[in-house]
Amino acid sequence: MEILGSVPPEQGQAPPPRTPMAYEGVWRFTAPALDCSVPQARHAVRDLLVHQRVPVTEELVQNLLLIVSELVTNAVRHAALLSPEIAVELSIGRDWVRVAVEDNHPYRPKALEADQGQTGGRGLLLVQAITAESGGAYDVEHTAGGGKAVWAALPLAPAVSVAVRATNPRRAR
């Protein structure tokens, strides 16, 4: 497993020595490009966050799961013909969590303004809004195999949020 750090140091400076947090790492799993993979991806991400004891707030978890749902749904709906399998990658650093959904379709999706009469088509707008509101980043990258990876990275909330809940229930309200 490759351990990824936070922001790299400025050029010419040595990175400060640090011990990785126990929850840091990169996990990747694949799933068929089917509708049933959407809830499976959500559950896998939630379970991994719990298993690794990542210091996340419930709001961050909900935002992250919504992003996973939207990105996996888009891959299933728009890339399944050229990509019968998709990959979900969760990268967790000391100060951030990043989710990427990769498929083999070369089309680079764009967030489209949907009109009031449409019931769908707002998924990427939602991902962008959640990411921006959280102070995170969102992008689409081409993969070496000719497909794409759509990703969003969100900053982790201060670690005290989980510790406070566990030790002082009055402060967690």
Short mmCIF file of C-alpha atoms in Angstrom, two decimals:
data_model
loop_
_atom_site.label_atom_id
_atom_site.label_comp_id
_atom_site.label_asym_id
_atom_site.label_seq_id
_atom_site.Cartn_x
_atom_site.Cartn_y
_atom_site.Cartn_z
CA MET A 1 0.00 0.00 0.00
CA GLU A 2 1.33 3.40 -0.92
CA ILE A 3 1.16 6.02 1.80
CA LEU A 4 0.54 9.52 0.50
CA GLY A 5 1.37 12.63 2.50
CA SER A 6 -0.13 16.07 2.56
CA VAL A 7 0.96 19.09 0.54
CA PRO A 8 4.56 18.72 -0.70
CA PRO A 9 7.14 21.12 0.74
CA GLU A 10 8.25 24.14 -1.25
CA GLN A 11 11.04 23.61 -3.73
CA GLY A 12 14.48 23.45 -2.11
CA GLN A 13 13.12 22.59 1.32
CA ALA A 14 13.38 19.15 2.86
CA PRO A 15 10.07 17.72 3.97
CA PRO A 16 9.60 17.82 7.71
CA PRO A 17 9.99 14.39 9.27
CA ARG A 18 6.69 12.97 10.41
CA THR A 19 5.15 9.67 11.24
CA PRO A 20 2.12 8.83 9.08
CA MET A 21 -1.18 8.73 10.91
CA ALA A 22 -2.59 5.22 11.35
CA TYR A 23 -5.50 6.01 9.06
CA GLU A 24 -3.43 7.25 6.09
CA GLY A 25 -3.27 5.18 2.92
CA VAL A 26 -4.70 4.41 -0.49
CA TRP A 27 -7.33 1.75 -1.14
CA ARG A 28 -8.72 0.73 -4.52
CA PHE A 29 -11.53 -1.62 -5.43
CA THR A 30 -13.29 -2.50 -8.64
CA ALA A 31 -16.94 -3.14 -9.36
CA PRO A 32 -19.03 -3.96 -12.40
CA ALA A 33 -20.57 -0.95 -14.14
CA LEU A 34 -24.03 -1.84 -12.85
CA ASP A 35 -26.60 0.10 -10.80
CA CYS A 36 -26.05 -2.24 -7.82
CA SER A 37 -22.45 -1.01 -7.60
CA VAL A 38 -23.58 2.45 -6.43
CA PRO A 39 -24.73 1.41 -2.93
CA GLN A 40 -21.89 -1.11 -2.72
CA ALA A 41 -19.34 1.65 -3.34
CA ARG A 42 -20.99 3.87 -0.71
CA HIS A 43 -20.94 1.07 1.87
CA ALA A 44 -17.32 0.19 1.05
CA VAL A 45 -16.20 3.80 1.53
CA ARG A 46 -18.13 4.20 4.79
CA ASP A 47 -16.82 0.88 6.11
CA LEU A 48 -13.24 1.83 5.23
CA LEU A 49 -13.52 5.19 7.01
CA VAL A 50 -14.81 3.40 10.12
CA HIS A 51 -12.26 0.58 9.93
CA GLN A 52 -9.34 3.01 9.57
CA ARG A 53 -10.77 5.26 12.32
CA VAL A 54 -10.48 8.34 10.15
CA PRO A 55 -11.32 11.49 12.17
CA VAL A 56 -14.32 12.63 10.15
CA THR A 57 -17.46 14.48 11.07
CA GLU A 58 -20.83 13.05 10.11
CA GLU A 59 -21.27 15.99 7.69
CA LEU A 60 -18.03 15.11 5.91
CA VAL A 61 -19.05 11.44 5.69
CA GLN A 62 -22.42 12.38 4.19
CA ASN A 63 -20.78 14.74 1.68
CA LEU A 64 -18.25 12.10 0.72
CA LEU A 65 -20.90 9.39 0.29
CA LEU A 66 -23.01 11.70 -1.87
CA ILE A 67 -19.96 12.38 -4.05
CA VAL A 68 -19.26 8.64 -4.33
CA SER A 69 -22.89 8.02 -5.33
CA GLU A 70 -22.84 10.70 -8.01
CA LEU A 71 -19.48 9.70 -9.50
CA VAL A 72 -20.25 5.97 -9.56
CA THR A 73 -23.73 6.63 -10.98
CA ASN A 74 -22.21 8.72 -13.78
CA ALA A 75 -19.69 6.00 -14.61
CA VAL A 76 -22.43 3.34 -14.65
CA ARG A 77 -24.83 5.42 -16.77
CA HIS A 78 -22.41 6.99 -19.22
CA ALA A 79 -19.35 4.75 -19.47
CA ALA A 80 -20.61 1.17 -19.06
CA LEU A 81 -20.61 0.46 -22.79
CA LEU A 82 -16.84 1.02 -23.05
CA SER A 83 -16.05 0.24 -19.43
CA PRO A 84 -17.81 -2.84 -18.03
CA GLU A 85 -15.81 -2.39 -14.84
CA ILE A 86 -15.12 0.75 -12.82
CA ALA A 87 -12.58 1.43 -10.09
CA VAL A 88 -13.09 3.43 -6.92
CA GLU A 89 -10.02 4.73 -5.13
CA LEU A 90 -10.04 6.24 -1.66
CA SER A 91 -6.90 8.12 -0.61
CA ILE A 92 -6.64 9.38 2.94
CA GLY A 93 -3.95 11.78 4.05
CA ARG A 94 -3.33 13.49 7.36
CA ASP A 95 -5.52 16.47 6.41
CA TRP A 96 -7.70 15.32 3.49
CA VAL A 97 -9.67 12.50 1.93
CA ARG A 98 -9.89 11.99 -1.83
CA VAL A 99 -12.24 9.75 -3.75
CA ALA A 100 -11.73 8.97 -7.44
CA VAL A 101 -13.87 6.94 -9.81
CA GLU A 102 -12.10 5.62 -12.88
CA ASP A 103 -13.54 4.13 -16.05
CA ASN A 104 -12.26 3.33 -19.51
CA HIS A 105 -14.47 5.78 -21.39
CA PRO A 106 -12.47 8.67 -22.90
CA TYR A 107 -15.28 11.26 -22.65
CA ARG A 108 -14.44 13.99 -20.15
CA PRO A 109 -17.72 14.91 -18.40
CA LYS A 110 -18.78 18.48 -17.82
CA ALA A 111 -21.20 19.79 -15.26
CA LEU A 112 -24.23 20.99 -17.18
CA GLU A 113 -26.82 23.44 -15.98
CA ALA A 114 -30.03 21.45 -15.93
CA ASP A 115 -33.32 23.21 -16.45
CA GLN A 116 -36.06 23.16 -13.81
CA GLY A 117 -38.10 20.56 -15.71
CA GLN A 118 -35.38 17.91 -15.69
CA THR A 119 -35.17 15.42 -12.85
CA GLY A 120 -31.53 14.48 -13.48
CA GLY A 121 -28.34 15.90 -14.89
CA ARG A 122 -27.17 17.82 -11.83
CA GLY A 123 -24.76 15.25 -10.36
CA LEU A 124 -21.50 16.94 -11.27
CA LEU A 125 -22.89 20.34 -10.29
CA LEU A 126 -23.67 18.86 -6.90
CA VAL A 127 -20.16 17.36 -6.62
CA GLN A 128 -18.60 20.71 -7.52
CA ALA A 129 -20.79 22.60 -5.05
CA ILE A 130 -20.07 20.24 -2.16
CA THR A 131 -16.36 20.29 -2.94
CA ALA A 132 -16.21 24.09 -3.18
CA GLU A 133 -18.26 24.61 -0.01
CA SER A 134 -15.93 22.23 1.87
CA GLY A 135 -12.80 24.00 0.64
CA GLY A 136 -11.78 20.99 -1.42
CA ALA A 137 -10.85 20.32 -5.02
CA TYR A 138 -12.50 18.51 -7.95
CA ASP A 139 -11.13 17.55 -11.35
CA VAL A 140 -11.15 15.05 -14.18
CA GLU A 141 -7.91 13.45 -15.37
CA HIS A 142 -7.12 11.21 -18.30
CA THR A 143 -5.70 7.81 -17.42
CA ALA A 144 -2.80 6.05 -19.11
CA GLY A 145 -5.26 3.52 -20.55
CA GLY A 146 -7.27 6.19 -22.39
CA GLY A 147 -10.08 6.47 -19.87
CA LYS A 148 -10.62 9.02 -17.13
CA ALA A 149 -10.65 9.44 -13.38
CA VAL A 150 -13.11 11.89 -11.87
CA TRP A 151 -12.08 12.86 -8.34
CA ALA A 152 -12.92 15.09 -5.43
CA ALA A 153 -10.77 15.81 -2.39
CA LEU A 154 -12.17 17.20 0.85
CA PRO A 155 -10.28 18.48 3.87
CA LEU A 156 -10.68 16.48 7.06
CA ALA A 157 -12.34 18.18 9.98
CA PRO A 158 -10.20 18.69 13.06
CA ALA A 159 -9.43 15.39 14.76
CA VAL A 160 -11.07 16.62 17.97
CA SER A 161 -14.52 16.04 16.50
CA VAL A 162 -14.31 12.26 16.96
CA ALA A 163 -12.35 12.42 20.21
CA VAL A 164 -14.76 14.97 21.69
CA ARG A 165 -17.74 12.76 20.92
CA ALA A 166 -16.08 9.79 22.58
CA THR A 167 -14.93 11.61 25.73
CA ASN A 168 -17.37 14.45 26.25
CA PRO A 169 -20.88 13.81 24.89
CA ARG A 170 -22.08 17.31 25.90
CA ARG A 171 -19.63 19.01 23.50
CA ALA A 172 -20.67 16.77 20.58
CA ARG A 173 -24.24 18.11 20.49
#
